CSV table of C-alpha atoms in Angstrom, one decimal:
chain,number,residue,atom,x,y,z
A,1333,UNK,CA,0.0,0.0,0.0
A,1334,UNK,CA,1.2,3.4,-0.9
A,1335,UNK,CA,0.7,4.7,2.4
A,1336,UNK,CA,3.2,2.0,4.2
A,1337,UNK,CA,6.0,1.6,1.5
A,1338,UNK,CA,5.7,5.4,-0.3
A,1339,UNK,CA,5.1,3.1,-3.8
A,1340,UNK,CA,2.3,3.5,-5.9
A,1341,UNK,CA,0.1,-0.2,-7.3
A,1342,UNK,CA,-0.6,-0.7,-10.6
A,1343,UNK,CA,-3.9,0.4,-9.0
A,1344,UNK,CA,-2.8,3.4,-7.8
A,1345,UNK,CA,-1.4,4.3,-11.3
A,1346,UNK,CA,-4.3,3.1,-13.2
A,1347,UNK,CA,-6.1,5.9,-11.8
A,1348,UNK,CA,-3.5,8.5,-13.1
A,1349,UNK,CA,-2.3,7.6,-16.6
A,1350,UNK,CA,-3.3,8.6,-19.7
A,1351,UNK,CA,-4.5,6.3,-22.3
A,1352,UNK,CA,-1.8,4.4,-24.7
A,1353,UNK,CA,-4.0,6.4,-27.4
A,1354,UNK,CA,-3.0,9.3,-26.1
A,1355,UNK,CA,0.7,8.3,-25.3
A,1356,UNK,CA,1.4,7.2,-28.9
A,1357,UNK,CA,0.7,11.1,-30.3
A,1358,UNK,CA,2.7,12.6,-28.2
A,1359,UNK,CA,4.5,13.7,-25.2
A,1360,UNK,CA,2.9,14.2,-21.7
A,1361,UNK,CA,2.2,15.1,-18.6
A,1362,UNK,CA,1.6,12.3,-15.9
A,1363,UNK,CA,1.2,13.6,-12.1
A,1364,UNK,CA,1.4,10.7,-10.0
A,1365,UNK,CA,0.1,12.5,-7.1
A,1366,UNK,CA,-1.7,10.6,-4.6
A,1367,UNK,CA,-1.8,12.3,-1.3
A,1368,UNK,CA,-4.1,14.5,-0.4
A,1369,UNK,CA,-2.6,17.7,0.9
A,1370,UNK,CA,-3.1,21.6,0.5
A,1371,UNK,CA,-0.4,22.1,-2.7
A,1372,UNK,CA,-1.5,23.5,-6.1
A,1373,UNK,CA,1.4,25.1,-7.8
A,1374,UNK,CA,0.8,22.4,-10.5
A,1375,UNK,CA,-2.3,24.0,-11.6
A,1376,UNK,CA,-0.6,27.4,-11.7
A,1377,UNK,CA,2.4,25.9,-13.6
A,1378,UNK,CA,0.2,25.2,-16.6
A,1379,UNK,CA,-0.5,28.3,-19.0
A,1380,UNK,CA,-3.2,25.6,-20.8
A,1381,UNK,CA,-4.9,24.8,-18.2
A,1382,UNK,CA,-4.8,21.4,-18.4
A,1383,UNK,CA,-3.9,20.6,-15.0
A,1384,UNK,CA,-7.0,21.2,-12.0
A,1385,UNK,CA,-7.9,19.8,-8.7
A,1386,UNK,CA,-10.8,18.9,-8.2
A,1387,UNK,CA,-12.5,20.7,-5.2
A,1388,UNK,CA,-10.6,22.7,-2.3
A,1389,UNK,CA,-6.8,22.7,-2.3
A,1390,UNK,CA,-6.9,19.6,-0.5
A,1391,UNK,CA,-8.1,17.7,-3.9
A,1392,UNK,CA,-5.7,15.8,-5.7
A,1393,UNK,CA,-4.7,17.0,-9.3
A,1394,UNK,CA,-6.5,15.8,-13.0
A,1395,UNK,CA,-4.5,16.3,-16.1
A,1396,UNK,CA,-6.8,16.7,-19.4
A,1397,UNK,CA,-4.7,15.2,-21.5
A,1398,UNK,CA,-6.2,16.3,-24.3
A,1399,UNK,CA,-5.3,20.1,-23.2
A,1400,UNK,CA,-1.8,19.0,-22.4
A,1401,UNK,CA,1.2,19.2,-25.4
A,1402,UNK,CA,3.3,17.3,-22.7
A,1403,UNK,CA,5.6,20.6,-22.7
A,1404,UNK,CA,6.8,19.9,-19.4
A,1405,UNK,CA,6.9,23.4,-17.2
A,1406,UNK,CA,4.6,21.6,-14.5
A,1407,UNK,CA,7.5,19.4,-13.8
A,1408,UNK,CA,9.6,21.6,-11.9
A,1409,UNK,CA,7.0,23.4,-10.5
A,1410,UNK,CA,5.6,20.1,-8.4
A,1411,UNK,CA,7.6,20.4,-4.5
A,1412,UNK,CA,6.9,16.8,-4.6
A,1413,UNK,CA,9.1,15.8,-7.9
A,1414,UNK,CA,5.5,14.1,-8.8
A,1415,UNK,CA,5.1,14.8,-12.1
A,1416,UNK,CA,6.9,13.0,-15.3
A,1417,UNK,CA,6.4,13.8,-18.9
A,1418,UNK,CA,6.4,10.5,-20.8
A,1419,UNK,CA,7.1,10.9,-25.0
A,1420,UNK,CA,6.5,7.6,-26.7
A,1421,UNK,CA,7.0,8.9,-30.1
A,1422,UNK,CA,11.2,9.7,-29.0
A,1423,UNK,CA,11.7,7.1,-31.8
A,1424,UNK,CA,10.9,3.4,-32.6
A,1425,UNK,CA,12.4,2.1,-29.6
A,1426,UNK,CA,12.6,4.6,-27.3
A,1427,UNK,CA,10.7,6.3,-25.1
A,1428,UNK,CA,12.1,9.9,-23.3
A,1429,UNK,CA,11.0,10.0,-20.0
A,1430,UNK,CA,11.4,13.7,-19.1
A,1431,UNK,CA,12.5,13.5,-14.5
A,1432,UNK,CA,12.9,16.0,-12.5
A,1433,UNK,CA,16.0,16.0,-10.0
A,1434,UNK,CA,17.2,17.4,-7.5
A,1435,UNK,CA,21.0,16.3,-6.5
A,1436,UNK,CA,24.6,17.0,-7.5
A,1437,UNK,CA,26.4,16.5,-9.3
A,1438,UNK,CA,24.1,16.4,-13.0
A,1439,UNK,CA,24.5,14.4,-15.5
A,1440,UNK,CA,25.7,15.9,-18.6
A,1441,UNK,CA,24.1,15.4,-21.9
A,1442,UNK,CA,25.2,12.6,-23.7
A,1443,UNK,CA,26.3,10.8,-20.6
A,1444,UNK,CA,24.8,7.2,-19.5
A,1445,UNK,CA,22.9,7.3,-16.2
A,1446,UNK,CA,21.5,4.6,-14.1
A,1447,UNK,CA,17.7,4.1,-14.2
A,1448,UNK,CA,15.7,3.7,-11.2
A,1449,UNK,CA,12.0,2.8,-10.9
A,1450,UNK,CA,9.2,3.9,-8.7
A,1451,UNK,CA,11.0,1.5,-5.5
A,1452,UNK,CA,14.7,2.6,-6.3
A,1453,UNK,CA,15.5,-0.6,-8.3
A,1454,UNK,CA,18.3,-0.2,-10.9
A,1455,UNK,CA,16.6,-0.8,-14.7
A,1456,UNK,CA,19.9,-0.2,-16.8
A,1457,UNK,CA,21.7,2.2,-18.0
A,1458,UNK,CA,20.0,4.7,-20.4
A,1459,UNK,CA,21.3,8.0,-22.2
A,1460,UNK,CA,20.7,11.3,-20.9
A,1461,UNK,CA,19.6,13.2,-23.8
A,1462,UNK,CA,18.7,16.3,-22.5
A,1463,UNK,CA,19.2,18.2,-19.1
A,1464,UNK,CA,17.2,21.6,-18.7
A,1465,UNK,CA,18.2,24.0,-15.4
A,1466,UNK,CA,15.0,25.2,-13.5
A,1467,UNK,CA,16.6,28.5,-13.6
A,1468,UNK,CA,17.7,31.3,-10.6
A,1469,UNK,CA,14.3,30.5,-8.9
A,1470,UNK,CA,13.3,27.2,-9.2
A,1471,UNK,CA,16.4,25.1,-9.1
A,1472,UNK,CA,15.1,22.0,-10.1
A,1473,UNK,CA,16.6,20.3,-13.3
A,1474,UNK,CA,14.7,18.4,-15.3
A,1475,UNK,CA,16.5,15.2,-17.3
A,1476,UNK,CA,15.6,13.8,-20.2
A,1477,UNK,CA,16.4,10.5,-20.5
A,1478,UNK,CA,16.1,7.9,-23.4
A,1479,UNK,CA,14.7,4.6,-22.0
A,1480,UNK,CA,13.4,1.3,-23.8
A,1481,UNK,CA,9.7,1.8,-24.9
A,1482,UNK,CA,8.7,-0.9,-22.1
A,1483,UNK,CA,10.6,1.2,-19.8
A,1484,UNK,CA,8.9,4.6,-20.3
A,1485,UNK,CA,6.3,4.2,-17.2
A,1486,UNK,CA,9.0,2.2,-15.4
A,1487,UNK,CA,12.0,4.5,-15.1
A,1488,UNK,CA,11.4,7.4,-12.9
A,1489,UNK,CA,14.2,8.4,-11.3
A,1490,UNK,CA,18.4,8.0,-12.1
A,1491,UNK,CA,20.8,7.2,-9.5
A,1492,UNK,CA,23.3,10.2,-8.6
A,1493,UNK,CA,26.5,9.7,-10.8
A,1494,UNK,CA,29.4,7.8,-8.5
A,1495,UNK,CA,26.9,7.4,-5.8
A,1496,UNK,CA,27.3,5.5,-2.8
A,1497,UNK,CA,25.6,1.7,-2.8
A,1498,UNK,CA,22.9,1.2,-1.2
A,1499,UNK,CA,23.1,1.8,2.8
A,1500,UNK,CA,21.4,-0.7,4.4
A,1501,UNK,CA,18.7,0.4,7.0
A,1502,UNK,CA,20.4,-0.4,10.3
A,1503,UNK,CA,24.1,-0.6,10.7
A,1504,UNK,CA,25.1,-4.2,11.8
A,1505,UNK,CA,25.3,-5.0,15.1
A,1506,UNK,CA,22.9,-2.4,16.0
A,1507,UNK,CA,20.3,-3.3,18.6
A,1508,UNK,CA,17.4,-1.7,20.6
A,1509,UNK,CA,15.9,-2.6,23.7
A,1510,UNK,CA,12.5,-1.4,25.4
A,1511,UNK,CA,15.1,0.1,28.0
A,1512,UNK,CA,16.5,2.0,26.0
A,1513,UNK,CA,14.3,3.3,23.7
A,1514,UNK,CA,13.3,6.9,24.5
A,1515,UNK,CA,9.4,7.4,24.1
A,1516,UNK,CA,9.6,10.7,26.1
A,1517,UNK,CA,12.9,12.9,25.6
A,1518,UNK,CA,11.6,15.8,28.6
A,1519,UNK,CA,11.3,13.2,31.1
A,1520,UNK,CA,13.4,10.5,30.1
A,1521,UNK,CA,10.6,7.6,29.9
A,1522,UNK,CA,11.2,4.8,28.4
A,1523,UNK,CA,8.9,2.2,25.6
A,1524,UNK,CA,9.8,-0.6,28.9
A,1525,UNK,CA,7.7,1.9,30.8
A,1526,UNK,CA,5.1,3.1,29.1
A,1527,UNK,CA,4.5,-0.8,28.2
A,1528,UNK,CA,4.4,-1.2,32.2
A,1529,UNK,CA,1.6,1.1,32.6
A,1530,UNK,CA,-0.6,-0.3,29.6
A,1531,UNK,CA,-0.1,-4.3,30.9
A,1532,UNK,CA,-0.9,-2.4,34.6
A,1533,UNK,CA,-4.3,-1.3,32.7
A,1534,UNK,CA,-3.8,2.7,31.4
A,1535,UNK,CA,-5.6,2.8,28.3
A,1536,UNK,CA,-5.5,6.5,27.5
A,1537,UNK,CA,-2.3,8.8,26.5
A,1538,UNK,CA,-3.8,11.3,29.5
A,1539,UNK,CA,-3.7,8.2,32.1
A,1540,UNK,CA,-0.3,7.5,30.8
A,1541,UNK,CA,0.9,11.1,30.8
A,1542,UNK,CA,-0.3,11.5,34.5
A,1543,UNK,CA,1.0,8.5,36.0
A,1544,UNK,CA,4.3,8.4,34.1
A,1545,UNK,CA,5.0,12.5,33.8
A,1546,UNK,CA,5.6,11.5,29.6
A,1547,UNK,CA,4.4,14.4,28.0
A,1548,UNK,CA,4.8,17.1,31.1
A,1549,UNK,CA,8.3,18.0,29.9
A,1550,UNK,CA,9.4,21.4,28.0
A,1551,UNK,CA,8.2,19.9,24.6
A,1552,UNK,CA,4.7,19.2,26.2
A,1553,UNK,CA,4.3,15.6,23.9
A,1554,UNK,CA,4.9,17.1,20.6
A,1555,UNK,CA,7.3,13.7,20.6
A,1556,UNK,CA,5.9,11.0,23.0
A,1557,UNK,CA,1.9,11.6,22.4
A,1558,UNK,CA,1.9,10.0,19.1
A,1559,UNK,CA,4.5,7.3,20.3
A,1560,UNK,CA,2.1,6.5,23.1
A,1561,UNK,CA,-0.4,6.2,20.6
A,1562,UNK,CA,1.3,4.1,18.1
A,1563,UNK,CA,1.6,1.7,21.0
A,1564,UNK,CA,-2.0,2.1,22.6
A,1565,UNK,CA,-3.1,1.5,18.9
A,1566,UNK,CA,-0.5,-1.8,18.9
A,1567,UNK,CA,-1.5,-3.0,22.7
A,1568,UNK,CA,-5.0,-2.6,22.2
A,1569,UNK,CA,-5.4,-3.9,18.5
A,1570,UNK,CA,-7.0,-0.4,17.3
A,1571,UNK,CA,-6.4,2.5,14.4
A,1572,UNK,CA,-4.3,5.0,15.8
A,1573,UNK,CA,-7.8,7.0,14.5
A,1574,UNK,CA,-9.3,5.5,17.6
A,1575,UNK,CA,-6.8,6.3,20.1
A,1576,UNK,CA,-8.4,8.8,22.4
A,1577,UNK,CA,-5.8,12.2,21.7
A,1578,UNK,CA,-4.9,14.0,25.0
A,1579,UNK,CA,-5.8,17.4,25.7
A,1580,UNK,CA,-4.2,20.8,24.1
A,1581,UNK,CA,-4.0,23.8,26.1
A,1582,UNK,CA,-1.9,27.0,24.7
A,1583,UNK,CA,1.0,28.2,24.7
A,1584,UNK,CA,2.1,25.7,21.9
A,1585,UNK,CA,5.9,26.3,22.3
A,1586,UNK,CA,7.5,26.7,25.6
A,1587,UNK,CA,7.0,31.0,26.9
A,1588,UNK,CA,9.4,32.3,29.4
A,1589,UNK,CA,7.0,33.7,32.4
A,1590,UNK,CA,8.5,37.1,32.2
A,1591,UNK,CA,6.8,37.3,28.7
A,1592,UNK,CA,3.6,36.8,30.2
A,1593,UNK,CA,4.6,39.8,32.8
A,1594,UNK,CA,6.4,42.2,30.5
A,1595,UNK,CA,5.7,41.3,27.0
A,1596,UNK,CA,8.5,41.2,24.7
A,1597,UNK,CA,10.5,38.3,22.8
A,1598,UNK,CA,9.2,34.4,23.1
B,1062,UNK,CA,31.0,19.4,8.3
B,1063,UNK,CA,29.0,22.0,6.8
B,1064,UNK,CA,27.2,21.5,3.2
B,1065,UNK,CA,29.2,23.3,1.2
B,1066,UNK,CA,27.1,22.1,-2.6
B,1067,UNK,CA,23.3,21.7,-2.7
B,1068,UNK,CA,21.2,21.6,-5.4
B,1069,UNK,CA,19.1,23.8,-4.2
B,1070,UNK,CA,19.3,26.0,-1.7
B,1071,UNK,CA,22.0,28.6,-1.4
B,1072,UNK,CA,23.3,30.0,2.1
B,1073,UNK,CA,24.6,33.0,3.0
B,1074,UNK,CA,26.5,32.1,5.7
B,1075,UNK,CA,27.4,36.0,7.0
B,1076,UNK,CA,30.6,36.4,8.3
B,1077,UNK,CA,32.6,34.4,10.9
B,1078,UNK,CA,32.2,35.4,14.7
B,1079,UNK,CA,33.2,33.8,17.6
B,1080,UNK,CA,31.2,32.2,20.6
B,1081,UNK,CA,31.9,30.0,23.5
B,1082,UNK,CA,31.4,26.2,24.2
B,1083,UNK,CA,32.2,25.8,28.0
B,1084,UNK,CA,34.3,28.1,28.2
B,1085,UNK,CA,36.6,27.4,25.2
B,1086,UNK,CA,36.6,29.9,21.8
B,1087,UNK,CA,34.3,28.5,18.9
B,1088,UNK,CA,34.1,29.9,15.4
B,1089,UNK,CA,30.8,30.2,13.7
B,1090,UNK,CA,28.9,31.3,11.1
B,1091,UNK,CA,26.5,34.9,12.0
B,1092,UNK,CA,23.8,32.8,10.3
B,1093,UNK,CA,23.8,29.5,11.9
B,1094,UNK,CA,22.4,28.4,15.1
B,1095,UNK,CA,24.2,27.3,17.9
B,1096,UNK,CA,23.7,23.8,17.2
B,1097,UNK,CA,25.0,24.3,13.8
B,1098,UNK,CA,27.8,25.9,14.9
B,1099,UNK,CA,29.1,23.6,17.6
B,1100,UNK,CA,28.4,20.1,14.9
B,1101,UNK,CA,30.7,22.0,12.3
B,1102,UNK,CA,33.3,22.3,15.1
B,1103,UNK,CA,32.2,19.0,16.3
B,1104,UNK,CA,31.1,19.1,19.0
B,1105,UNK,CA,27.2,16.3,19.1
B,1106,UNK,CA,26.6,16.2,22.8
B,1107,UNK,CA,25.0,18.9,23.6
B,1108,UNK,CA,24.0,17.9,27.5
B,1109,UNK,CA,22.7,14.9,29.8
B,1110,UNK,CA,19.9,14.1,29.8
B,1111,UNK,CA,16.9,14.6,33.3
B,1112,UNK,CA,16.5,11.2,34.7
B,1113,UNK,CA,18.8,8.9,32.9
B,1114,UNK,CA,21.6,11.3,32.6
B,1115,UNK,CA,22.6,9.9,28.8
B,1116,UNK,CA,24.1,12.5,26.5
B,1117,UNK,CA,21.9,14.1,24.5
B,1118,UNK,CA,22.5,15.2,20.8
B,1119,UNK,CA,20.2,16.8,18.2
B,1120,UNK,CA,17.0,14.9,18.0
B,1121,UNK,CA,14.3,17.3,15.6
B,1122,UNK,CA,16.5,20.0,14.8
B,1123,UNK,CA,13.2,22.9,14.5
B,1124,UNK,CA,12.5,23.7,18.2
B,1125,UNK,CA,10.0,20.9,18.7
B,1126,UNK,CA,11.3,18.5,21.3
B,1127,UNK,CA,13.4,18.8,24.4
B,1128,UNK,CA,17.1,17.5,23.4
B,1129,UNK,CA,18.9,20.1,22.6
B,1130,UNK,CA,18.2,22.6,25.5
B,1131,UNK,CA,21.0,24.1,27.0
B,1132,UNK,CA,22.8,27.2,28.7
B,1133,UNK,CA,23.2,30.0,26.7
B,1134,UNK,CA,24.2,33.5,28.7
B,1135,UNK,CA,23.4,31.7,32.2
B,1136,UNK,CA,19.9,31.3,31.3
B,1137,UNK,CA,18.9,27.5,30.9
B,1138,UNK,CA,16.7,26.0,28.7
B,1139,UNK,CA,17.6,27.8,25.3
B,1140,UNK,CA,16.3,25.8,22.5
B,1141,UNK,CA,20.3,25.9,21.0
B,1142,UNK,CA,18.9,24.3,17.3
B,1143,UNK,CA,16.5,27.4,16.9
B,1144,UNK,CA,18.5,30.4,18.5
B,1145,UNK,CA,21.6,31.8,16.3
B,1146,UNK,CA,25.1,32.7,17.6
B,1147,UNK,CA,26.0,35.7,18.5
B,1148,UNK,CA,29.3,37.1,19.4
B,1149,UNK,CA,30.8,36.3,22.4
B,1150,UNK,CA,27.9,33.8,23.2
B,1151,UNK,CA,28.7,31.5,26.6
B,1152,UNK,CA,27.0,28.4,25.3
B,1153,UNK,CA,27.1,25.3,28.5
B,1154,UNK,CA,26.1,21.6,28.4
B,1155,UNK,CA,23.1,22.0,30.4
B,1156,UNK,CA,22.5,19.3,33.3
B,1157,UNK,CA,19.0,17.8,34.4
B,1158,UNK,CA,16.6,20.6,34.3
B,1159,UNK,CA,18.7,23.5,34.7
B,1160,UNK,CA,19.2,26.1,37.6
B,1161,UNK,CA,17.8,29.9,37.7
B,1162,UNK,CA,20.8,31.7,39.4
């Protein structure tokens, strides 16, 4: 699922692409957006208005692909590096899949340059037939590079020229414990103890916060409350949705009480 | 270490001024923060932690959690990763809860 490994299904993708009508006349846009969050510069991006969202900013993004010529501007306009222009009609066997990216060094036109896809996996090594700078404002490049024709909604990413290999996710060796993982910073509580409480029978993050101190601490649970819930949610076999929140109560970042008395700097 | 390329963003660093870490002379950037400051010249632990008394580095690095508090002109508490140098700054690993004097 998307959410959990940040890697869009064939679902997930069905919902977004264009036909392979419209892919064999001609370069375009694809936004494989799929969260939904307040960001529209796409839609700005596009003087042919063929990119909208449907309802409040929240909505996610529709290309009319009809209204799109595939000329690529929306691409380094997305924050999220979501959007790809795909042009199947590069030549007979290959496809230009137009990237954005955002590393150094750059590959130079010309150059090979390893293709990723959606999950990081190397595809080969393809040439880089084009690399366009965002300019002084937008900084992000966008790359051009000539893939396979069954690699064109593969590839969408290269790897960094001379990169490092793969890091793995934990160095060797490396272990945690209950007792020594940190749930709450402020008041030094840790996972051992906050699993004490809930096999003693707390069930809420408030219960927990007043018979452990976790979340009375300068940062006031901006870091523990949603730890807690994560393992109420795990202990109790229930969507973190369903984890009764604690309460909020101002101020939201730690105020020195002369402020309160005098006024003046936070 | 200090990121000296990105692909993006640029920094003005400002010029170089000089603050103390426990006493000793440290040379900064006007721009950066303390924490920044003291990891170029690396220096990670920034204190000890309340109850457990385990050093304590940078944890979220915008203000949010507790980790990096420290001593910075006698007062305690100072949020080091969101409050910049300054010259002649007395920056202190920062005990347990910390002391008003």
């Amino acid at each position: 699922m998307l959410i959990n490994t940040g890697i869009p299904t064939k679902e997930d993708l069905a919902k977004v692409d264009p036909s392979a009508e419209r892919l064999a006349q001609g370069p375009v846009a694809i936004v494989e957006c799929f969260q939904e969050i307040p960001c529209n510069p796409c839609v700005d991006a596009c003087k042919r208005n063929a990119i909208n969202i449907e309802g409040d900013i929240n909505g996610l993004p529709i290309v009319d692909f009809e209204k799109c010529n595939g000329c690529g501007v929306c691409i380094a306009h997305c924050p999220g590096l979501a959007i790809f222009v795909i042009d199947k009609t590069y030549s007979e066997s290959h496809a230009v899949v137009r990237l954005p990216y955002e590393f150094v060094p750059l590959p130079e036109k010309g150059q090979l340059a390893c293709a990723l896809n959606r999950a990081g996996e190397e595809l080969g090594n393809f040439e880089v037939v084009r690399v366009i700078s965002g300019g002084a404002k937008n900084k992000t490049t966008t790359i051009w590079l000539a893939v396979p024709q069954d690699l064109a909604m593969e590839v969408r990413s290269i790897k960094a020229p001379n990169s490092a290999p793969n890091i793995q996710n934990s160095a060797p060796g490396l272990q945690s414990s209950p007792t020594d993982t940190l749930i709450c910073r402020c008041e030094d509580i840790t996972l051992d103890e906050i699993r004490r409480v809930i096999a003693d029978g707390y069930r809420t993050i408030d219960e927990i916060k007043r018979v452990t101190r976790a979340g009375m601490g300068p940062c006031q649970g901006r870091t523990c409350r949603q730890l807690i819930a994560q393992e109420l949610s795990r202990h109790f076999g229930i969507p973190m949705e369903e984890v009764l929140m604690s309460t909020f109560r101002p101020p939201v970042k730690p105020v020195k009480l002369g402020s309160f008395v005098k006024g003046g700097d936070l | 270490m200090r990121i000296e390329q990105h692909p993006i963003l640029e920094f003005d660093r400002k010029e170089k001024i000089t603050f103390f870490f426990n006493g000793q002379e440290m040379e900064g950037y006007a721009s950066e923060t303390i924490v920044a400051a003291l990891h170029a010249a690396g220096v990670k632990e920034l204190g000890k932690s309340p109850e457990l008394h385990r050093p304590r580095g940078l944890f979220c690095a915008i203000g949010n959690c507790s980790s990096c508090l420290m001593v910075v002109d006698g007062q305690p508490n100072v949020r080091a990763c969101v409050v910049k140098i300054k010259p002649g700054m007395q920056v202190e690993l920062q005990s347990g809860k910390g002391d008003l004097k």
